[in-house]
Amino acid sequence: MSTITPTIAAPAPVSLTWRRLKDFPLIPTLILLLIAFVAIFADVLAPYDPQIGSLARRFRPPFWQEGGSMEYLLGTDHVGRDVLSRLMYGARVSMIVGLAAVLVAGALGTFLGIVAGFLGGWVDQVIMRLTDTWLALPALTFAIFLAAIVGPSELNIIIILGGVYWTRYARVIRGEVLSLKEREFVNLAVVAGCSRAKIMWRHILPNVINSAIVLATLMLGVVIVTEAALSFLGVGVPPPKPAWGLMLADGKKGLMVGYWWLTVLPGVCIMLMVLSANLLGDWLRVKLDPQLRQL
Amino acid sequence: MTALVQAEQLSKHFPARRGLFGGPRGVVRAVDGISFTIEPGKTLGVVGESGCGKSTTAKLVLGLETPTDGEIRFDGADLASLDAVQRRHYRKSVQAVFQDPFASLSPRMRVSAIIAEPLVTNEVVSAAEVRDRVAELLDLVGLPSRAAELFPHEFSGGQRQRIAIARALAVSPKLVVLDEPVSALDVSIRAQILNLLRDLQDRLGLSYLFIAHDLAAVAHMSHEIVVMYLGKIVESGDARTLAHNPKHPYTQALFSAALPSHPDERRDEKVLAGEVPSPLNPPPGCRFHPRCPHAMPRCGQETPTLAPVEGRMVACHLYA
Amino acid sequence: MSAAPLLSLQNLSTHYVSQHGSRVVRAVDDVTLDLHAGESLGIVGESGSGKTTLALAILRLLPPAARIVSGRMLFEGEDLLAKPDGDMRRVRGKRIAMVLQDPMASLNPLFSIGDQVGEPIRVHEGAGRASAWQRAIGLLKSVRIASPETRVRQYPHEMSGGMRQRIVGAIGISCGPRLLIADEPTTSLDLTIQAQYLELLRDLQRQRGLALIFITHNLGIVAKMCDRLAVMYAGRVVEQGPVAQLFNAPAHPYTRALLGSLPRMSDNRERLTAIEGQPPDLSSLPPGCAFAPRCPMAAPRCATQAPPAFVLGEDHSARCWLAAPVAAA
């Protein structure tokens, strides 16, 4: 099984490593790493303060266009703030909100999924009916509704997105727990005297964590798009904080008069990040799925 | 000598539902009023075909299911009315080894953690004590001590079953329930495990509840055997007596259907017609009568009770 | 046994080659076997001994990663390996049939029993649906299914496990094959049902002059059903011969150990002679005899030189240096 040693020696180690890496989504990973890097070091990298502009230099185009300059590489917006700097700080907002919201949703959903699947009975009934109700609500409308109630702030956005998207985790994880529960090692843990909480923590959770990770990667894109949409609609990250969705909203008035960079650039950023997260998630799903994991 | 386990009129019924809206339609009498005892240091073998209730019996003894009726006494105390201290004692005294060594070990735990789990759950022990105990247990089941640091998938089926046995022995139990412990293993490995189980019984004075569909293995391992059919015991007694001269027509058919271990043992067997009926609708009277070659009119009306016949107990009107 | 054998495998080798050729697993290695008409042969081995690959190789139904790298397969005098795929399809199901372990997976839940039993007849003999159904009723009767006229209209889920296994058997014999290969035919069945099924197979064999190959890990089935036995270990047939001879006087230490490790009804609570160690890893076999690391009688040469098949008597041979004639040893 795991201790198979190759009989024909020479090419084996090389080709094994290569095969494992062959389908690795290199470009998406690089893009995500770049965004993360920029987000972390935005303070150092950004040439200007993203929140302070000067009306004297409004609507400067990117440097390659007529009227642009190397001073403001990607131009300036309607109050003269540097777009590049805002994109960099925006990456930070997207990353923090995206990761934190996925974490909140994942923790909540995994917990409820395990509890529902393992305990069964009325606990399962209550949690799953709640999940069904949640899923029946349109996610974006629901998020807007919640955001309108609690008011816009970064922390609120994280809680709202976590509270909206936990249902997918709960569904998937519960299904897995139902099949894990029938495995004999769970019965043996009961025989060994483990409490139900301990069985869930020691035996069930480590066996569903793979699925939770895959789901998290796939959810990252959804959450970032929703965050952008909320910000675009003005119930997300409060201005003047630079969020990509917010930049999109601010720039939309200029689109008709040719200030394309104000909307296209943040749009491209959102697209790249979501696409990369999804590609990486797809790859992880194949890699971590035991059914497909064989060489 | 008092019995370690004493089951009295033990029953387990499961409700059977119908369709989307249907309420309970009936009950599956998985185990229906059986009594047996397990003596200290001895092996009780349970044989029967699928649906006879042998796995449910194992779960009842393990406390994984609660009986619908009847009682199980362990060391003289009724399982249904244990206080916290007694329950702890019972949990430590009864362990299990299941059929599938691939499903019975948590895939994401190291072998040391798997083996030590019953120990750390039930006792307050230091890390060093745990380490020593794991090494001792691995040695007991014939595995190298470096196995402790590995994961289950790095072992073959037979080695995993040894790990499962080591884990079961971690808290020095009095009874180990063996539910088909060798049927998932390769032929050349089975004898290793059966020998190991026998040696451990001799050294540690363990009692076994041995459940298997391989009659030869049960006959080989057991001191006493009970034969079950559709939730009831049809015959029980000393293993040797029973294997050499079965009395109940079902036991006779079962033992004659068992495969020979040598071509010279080919015999004109009594092949039983028909199949095991659904436990949802067991036949009235003797549950075996529709397939029985000796069925009489009263077999369809009266349920036979276990009565002594030539040194064992048989539930059959033939001997009444 | 002077007539030409029905099936003759000569030095057949089948290897699994991994995607990049980095690993070669010799699943079947240099197997030579003869099977005569009406005979039943048991092929016994542990998981990974190559017994199932051998069965698939005979039908040329190997997965893409497996290749028959050398040897010949003669069936009724024709070389099966030389046949184009289309001709091979006409052999499968018609002249050589196979029944598999899992009767539920072998039947399609969406088709009626009549359609499934009749399918080979329609495919191989071009019969119409109605006449195929009529023949299916007859076949069900011959595998002792009660009231076959109603059963043909039913679906697999309406049958019990034993009945499904017999239906799979009926499909197997539907075109009157000369050879039936049964791969672990009774592992999922209860004892009394297993007895019914084995008895049925034996009766079919007698009535129709079928040759049977039993692929199994269960020596009991061989003891009960077979005329000849081939024991496989790590892809090779280590010993073959008449069943009685192999059970009474096994020449290969593996055969001997396998027989000794079986618990018997008669020896209550005696110690079994276990085979120490683990089955070998097929992709890294020792250069000599594959059983040598576990063999209680291994000599130094066993670790370096693989023994050829030594003939021990009419139709009995073993791959073990202990069986070598004195002059060669």
Coordinates of C-alpha atoms in Angstrom, one line a residue, chain C:
Chain C
M1 CA -7.4 -37.2 -20.1
S2 CA -5.8 -37.9 -23.4
A3 CA -8.1 -35.7 -25.3
A4 CA -7.0 -32.1 -26.0
P5 CA -7.8 -29.8 -23.1
L6 CA -10.7 -27.4 -23.4
L7 CA -8.6 -24.6 -22.1
S8 CA -4.9 -24.5 -22.1
L9 CA -2.9 -21.6 -20.7
Q10 CA 0.8 -21.7 -21.6
N11 CA 3.3 -19.5 -19.8
L12 CA 0.7 -16.7 -19.4
S13 CA 2.0 -13.5 -17.8
T14 CA -0.1 -10.4 -17.1
H15 CA 1.5 -7.3 -15.7
Y16 CA 0.0 -4.1 -14.4
V17 CA 2.1 -1.1 -15.6
S18 CA 1.5 2.2 -13.9
Q19 CA 0.9 5.3 -16.0
H20 CA 4.6 6.3 -16.5
G21 CA 6.0 2.8 -16.5
S22 CA 7.6 3.4 -13.1
R23 CA 6.0 0.4 -11.5
V24 CA 5.4 -3.0 -12.8
V25 CA 3.1 -5.4 -10.9
R26 CA 3.4 -9.0 -12.0
A27 CA -0.1 -9.9 -11.2
V28 CA 0.0 -13.2 -13.2
D29 CA 3.5 -14.6 -13.8
D30 CA 4.3 -17.6 -16.1
V31 CA 1.1 -19.5 -15.5
T32 CA 0.6 -22.8 -17.2
L33 CA -2.7 -24.6 -16.7
D34 CA -4.9 -27.2 -18.5
L35 CA -8.6 -27.7 -18.1
H36 CA -10.5 -30.5 -19.7
A37 CA -14.1 -30.5 -20.7
G38 CA -16.5 -31.2 -17.8
E39 CA -13.7 -30.8 -15.2
S40 CA -13.8 -28.4 -12.3
L41 CA -10.7 -26.5 -11.3
G42 CA -10.3 -24.5 -8.2
I43 CA -7.9 -21.6 -8.2
V44 CA -7.0 -20.7 -4.6
G45 CA -5.1 -17.7 -3.4
E46 CA -5.1 -14.8 -1.0
S47 CA -6.1 -11.3 -2.0
G48 CA -3.4 -10.0 -4.4
S49 CA -2.3 -13.5 -5.5
G50 CA -3.5 -12.7 -9.1
K51 CA -6.4 -15.1 -9.2
T52 CA -8.9 -12.6 -10.3
T53 CA -6.6 -11.1 -12.9
L54 CA -6.1 -14.6 -14.3
A55 CA -9.8 -15.0 -14.7
L56 CA -10.1 -11.6 -16.4
A57 CA -7.2 -12.4 -18.7
I58 CA -8.9 -15.6 -19.9
L59 CA -11.9 -13.5 -21.0
R60 CA -9.6 -10.7 -22.1
L61 CA -11.5 -8.3 -19.9
L62 CA -8.5 -6.8 -18.3
P63 CA -8.5 -3.1 -17.2
P64 CA -6.5 -0.8 -19.5
A65 CA -3.4 -0.7 -17.2
A66 CA -3.0 -4.5 -17.4
R67 CA -1.2 -6.2 -20.3
I68 CA -0.8 -9.8 -21.3
V69 CA 2.9 -9.7 -21.9
S70 CA 3.6 -13.2 -22.9
G71 CA 2.1 -16.7 -23.3
R72 CA -0.7 -18.4 -25.1
M73 CA -4.3 -19.2 -24.3
L74 CA -5.9 -22.0 -26.3
F75 CA -9.6 -22.5 -26.0
E76 CA -11.0 -25.5 -28.0
G77 CA -7.8 -25.3 -30.0
E78 CA -8.2 -21.6 -30.9
D79 CA -5.7 -19.0 -29.7
L80 CA -7.8 -16.5 -27.8
L81 CA -5.0 -14.0 -27.8
A82 CA -4.9 -13.9 -31.6
K83 CA -8.6 -13.2 -31.9
P84 CA -9.8 -9.7 -33.0
D85 CA -12.0 -8.0 -30.4
G86 CA -15.2 -8.7 -32.4
D87 CA -14.5 -12.5 -32.4
M88 CA -13.7 -12.3 -28.7
R89 CA -17.0 -10.8 -28.0
R90 CA -18.7 -13.8 -29.6
V91 CA -16.7 -16.1 -27.3
R92 CA -17.6 -14.2 -24.1
G93 CA -21.0 -15.1 -22.7
K94 CA -21.5 -17.7 -25.4
R95 CA -18.7 -20.2 -25.0
I96 CA -17.0 -18.8 -21.8
A97 CA -19.3 -17.3 -19.2
M98 CA -18.5 -15.7 -15.9
V99 CA -20.4 -15.2 -12.6
L100 CA -19.2 -12.6 -10.2
Q101 CA -19.1 -12.2 -6.5
D102 CA -21.8 -9.6 -5.9
P103 CA -25.2 -10.7 -7.3
M104 CA -26.7 -7.2 -6.7
A105 CA -24.0 -5.4 -8.7
S106 CA -24.2 -8.0 -11.4
L107 CA -27.8 -7.2 -12.2
N108 CA -29.2 -4.0 -13.6
P109 CA -31.9 -2.8 -11.3
L110 CA -33.8 -1.2 -14.2
F111 CA -34.4 -4.2 -16.3
S112 CA -36.7 -7.1 -15.7
I113 CA -35.3 -10.5 -14.9
G114 CA -36.6 -11.9 -18.2
D115 CA -34.8 -9.2 -20.1
Q116 CA -31.5 -9.8 -18.3
V117 CA -31.5 -13.6 -18.5
G118 CA -32.6 -13.4 -22.2
E119 CA -30.1 -10.7 -23.2
P120 CA -27.2 -13.1 -24.0
I121 CA -29.5 -15.2 -26.1
R122 CA -30.6 -12.2 -28.1
V123 CA -27.1 -10.9 -28.5
H124 CA -25.5 -14.2 -29.5
E125 CA -28.3 -16.0 -31.3
G126 CA -30.3 -13.1 -32.6
A127 CA -33.5 -14.3 -30.9
G128 CA -36.5 -12.0 -30.6
R129 CA -37.6 -10.6 -27.3
A130 CA -40.6 -13.0 -26.9
S131 CA -38.6 -16.2 -27.7
A132 CA -35.7 -15.0 -25.4
W133 CA -38.3 -14.6 -22.6
Q134 CA -39.5 -18.1 -23.2
R135 CA -36.0 -19.5 -23.0
A136 CA -35.4 -17.3 -19.9
I137 CA -38.4 -19.1 -18.2
G138 CA -36.8 -22.4 -18.9
L139 CA -33.4 -21.2 -17.6
L140 CA -35.0 -19.9 -14.4
K141 CA -36.6 -23.3 -13.9
S142 CA -33.3 -25.0 -14.4
V143 CA -31.7 -22.9 -11.6
R144 CA -34.7 -23.9 -9.4
I145 CA -36.5 -20.6 -9.1
A146 CA -40.1 -21.3 -8.2
S147 CA -42.9 -20.0 -10.5
P148 CA -40.5 -18.6 -13.1
E149 CA -43.4 -17.4 -15.3
T150 CA -44.1 -14.6 -12.7
R151 CA -40.5 -14.1 -11.8
V152 CA -39.4 -13.1 -15.3
R153 CA -41.6 -10.1 -15.1
Q154 CA -40.1 -9.0 -11.8
Y155 CA -37.0 -6.8 -11.0
P156 CA -33.8 -7.6 -9.1
H157 CA -34.9 -5.7 -5.9
E158 CA -37.9 -8.1 -5.6
M159 CA -35.6 -11.1 -5.2
S160 CA -33.7 -12.4 -2.2
G161 CA -29.9 -12.6 -2.2
G162 CA -29.9 -16.4 -2.9
M163 CA -32.3 -15.9 -5.8
R164 CA -30.3 -13.2 -7.3
Q165 CA -27.2 -15.3 -7.2
R166 CA -29.1 -18.1 -9.0
I167 CA -30.3 -15.6 -11.6
V168 CA -26.8 -14.5 -12.3
G169 CA -26.0 -18.2 -12.7
A170 CA -28.9 -18.5 -15.2
I171 CA -27.5 -15.6 -17.2
G172 CA -24.1 -17.4 -17.1
I173 CA -25.5 -20.6 -18.7
S174 CA -28.0 -19.0 -21.0
C175 CA -26.1 -19.7 -24.2
G176 CA -24.8 -23.1 -23.2
P177 CA -21.2 -22.2 -22.6
R178 CA -18.5 -24.8 -22.4
L179 CA -16.7 -23.1 -19.6
L180 CA -18.1 -21.2 -16.6
I181 CA -15.7 -19.1 -14.5
A182 CA -17.1 -18.3 -11.0
D183 CA -15.2 -15.6 -9.1
E184 CA -15.8 -16.0 -5.3
P185 CA -19.4 -17.1 -6.2
T186 CA -20.7 -17.5 -2.6
T187 CA -18.8 -15.1 -0.4
S188 CA -21.9 -12.9 0.1
L189 CA -24.2 -15.8 0.8
D190 CA -25.4 -17.4 4.0
L191 CA -24.3 -20.9 4.8
T192 CA -27.5 -22.7 3.9
I193 CA -27.9 -20.6 0.8
Q194 CA -24.3 -21.2 -0.2
A195 CA -25.0 -25.0 0.1
Q196 CA -28.0 -24.6 -2.2
Y197 CA -26.0 -22.7 -4.8
L198 CA -23.0 -25.0 -4.8
E199 CA -25.3 -27.9 -5.3
L200 CA -27.0 -26.2 -8.1
L201 CA -23.7 -25.5 -9.8
R202 CA -22.7 -29.1 -9.5
D203 CA -25.9 -30.3 -11.0
L204 CA -25.6 -27.9 -13.9
Q205 CA -22.1 -29.1 -14.5
R206 CA -23.1 -32.7 -14.6
Q207 CA -26.2 -32.2 -16.8
R208 CA -24.5 -29.9 -19.3
G209 CA -20.9 -31.1 -19.2
L210 CA -19.7 -27.7 -18.2
A211 CA -16.1 -27.1 -17.2
L212 CA -15.9 -24.9 -14.1
I213 CA -13.2 -22.6 -12.8
F214 CA -13.7 -21.6 -9.1
I215 CA -11.8 -18.6 -8.1
T216 CA -11.8 -18.5 -4.4
H217 CA -9.9 -18.0 -1.2
N218 CA -11.9 -20.7 0.5
L219 CA -10.3 -24.2 0.5
G220 CA -13.5 -25.6 1.7
I221 CA -15.3 -24.8 -1.6
V222 CA -12.4 -26.5 -3.4
A223 CA -12.6 -29.6 -1.1
K224 CA -16.3 -29.8 -1.8
M225 CA -16.5 -29.0 -5.5
C226 CA -13.4 -29.4 -7.4
D227 CA -11.5 -32.2 -9.2
R228 CA -8.2 -30.2 -9.5
L229 CA -6.6 -27.4 -7.6
A230 CA -4.1 -24.7 -8.5
V231 CA -2.7 -22.7 -5.6
M232 CA -1.5 -19.2 -6.5
Y233 CA 0.9 -17.1 -4.5
A234 CA 2.2 -13.7 -5.6
G235 CA 1.1 -14.2 -9.2
R236 CA 2.4 -17.7 -9.7
V237 CA 0.8 -21.1 -9.6
V238 CA 3.0 -22.6 -6.9
E239 CA 1.3 -26.0 -6.9
Q240 CA -1.3 -27.8 -9.0
G241 CA -2.8 -31.2 -9.2
P242 CA -5.7 -33.4 -8.3
V243 CA -7.6 -32.2 -5.2
A244 CA -7.2 -35.4 -3.2
Q245 CA -3.5 -35.5 -3.8
L246 CA -2.9 -31.9 -2.8
F247 CA -4.9 -32.2 0.3
N248 CA -3.3 -35.5 1.3
A249 CA 0.3 -34.9 0.2
P250 CA 0.9 -31.2 -0.5
A251 CA 4.3 -30.7 -1.9
H252 CA 4.7 -26.9 -1.6
P253 CA 5.2 -25.5 1.9
Y254 CA 2.6 -22.8 1.2
T255 CA -0.1 -25.3 0.3
R256 CA 0.8 -27.3 3.4
A257 CA 0.7 -24.2 5.6
L258 CA -2.6 -23.1 4.1
L259 CA -4.2 -26.5 4.8
G260 CA -2.7 -26.6 8.3
S261 CA -4.0 -23.1 9.1
L262 CA -7.7 -24.1 8.6
P263 CA -9.7 -24.6 11.8
R264 CA -11.6 -27.9 11.7
M265 CA -14.8 -28.9 13.3
S266 CA -13.1 -31.9 14.8
D267 CA -10.1 -30.2 16.6
N268 CA -11.8 -28.2 19.3
R269 CA -9.4 -25.7 20.8
E270 CA -6.2 -27.1 19.5
R271 CA -3.5 -24.7 18.3
L272 CA -3.6 -23.8 14.6
T273 CA -0.4 -23.8 12.5
A274 CA -0.3 -20.2 11.4
I275 CA 1.7 -18.8 8.5
E276 CA 3.9 -16.1 9.9
G277 CA 4.5 -12.8 8.2
Q278 CA 2.4 -10.8 5.7
P279 CA 1.5 -11.4 2.1
P280 CA 4.1 -10.0 -0.2
D281 CA 4.1 -6.6 -2.0
L282 CA 3.6 -7.5 -5.6
S283 CA 5.6 -4.6 -6.9
S284 CA 8.7 -5.5 -5.0
L285 CA 9.0 -9.2 -5.0
P286 CA 12.2 -10.9 -3.8
P287 CA 14.3 -12.3 -6.6
G288 CA 13.9 -15.9 -5.6
C289 CA 10.8 -17.7 -4.5
A290 CA 8.1 -15.2 -3.4
F291 CA 7.1 -17.4 -0.4
A292 CA 10.7 -17.8 0.9
P293 CA 10.5 -15.0 3.5
R294 CA 7.6 -16.8 5.2
C295 CA 8.6 -20.3 4.5
P296 CA 9.6 -22.5 7.4
M297 CA 11.8 -24.6 5.2
A298 CA 13.5 -21.9 3.2
A299 CA 17.1 -22.8 2.1
P300 CA 19.7 -20.1 1.0
R301 CA 19.1 -20.7 -2.7
C302 CA 15.3 -20.0 -2.3
A303 CA 16.1 -16.4 -1.7
T304 CA 18.0 -16.0 -4.9
Q305 CA 16.7 -18.5 -7.4
A306 CA 13.1 -18.8 -8.3
P307 CA 12.2 -22.5 -8.6
P308 CA 10.7 -23.8 -11.9
A309 CA 7.7 -26.1 -11.9
F310 CA 8.8 -29.6 -11.0
V311 CA 6.6 -32.4 -12.2
L312 CA 5.8 -34.7 -9.3
G313 CA 3.5 -37.2 -10.9
E314 CA 0.8 -37.3 -13.4
D315 CA -0.8 -33.9 -13.4
H316 CA 0.9 -32.8 -10.2
S317 CA 3.6 -30.1 -10.1
A318 CA 5.0 -27.7 -7.6
R319 CA 7.3 -24.7 -7.8
C320 CA 9.6 -25.5 -4.9
W321 CA 13.2 -26.6 -4.7
L322 CA 12.1 -29.2 -2.2
A323 CA 10.2 -30.9 -5.0
A324 CA 13.2 -30.9 -7.3
P325 CA 14.4 -34.4 -8.4
V326 CA 17.6 -35.4 -6.6
A327 CA 19.7 -35.0 -9.7
A328 CA 18.7 -31.3 -10.1
A329 CA 18.9 -30.4 -6.5

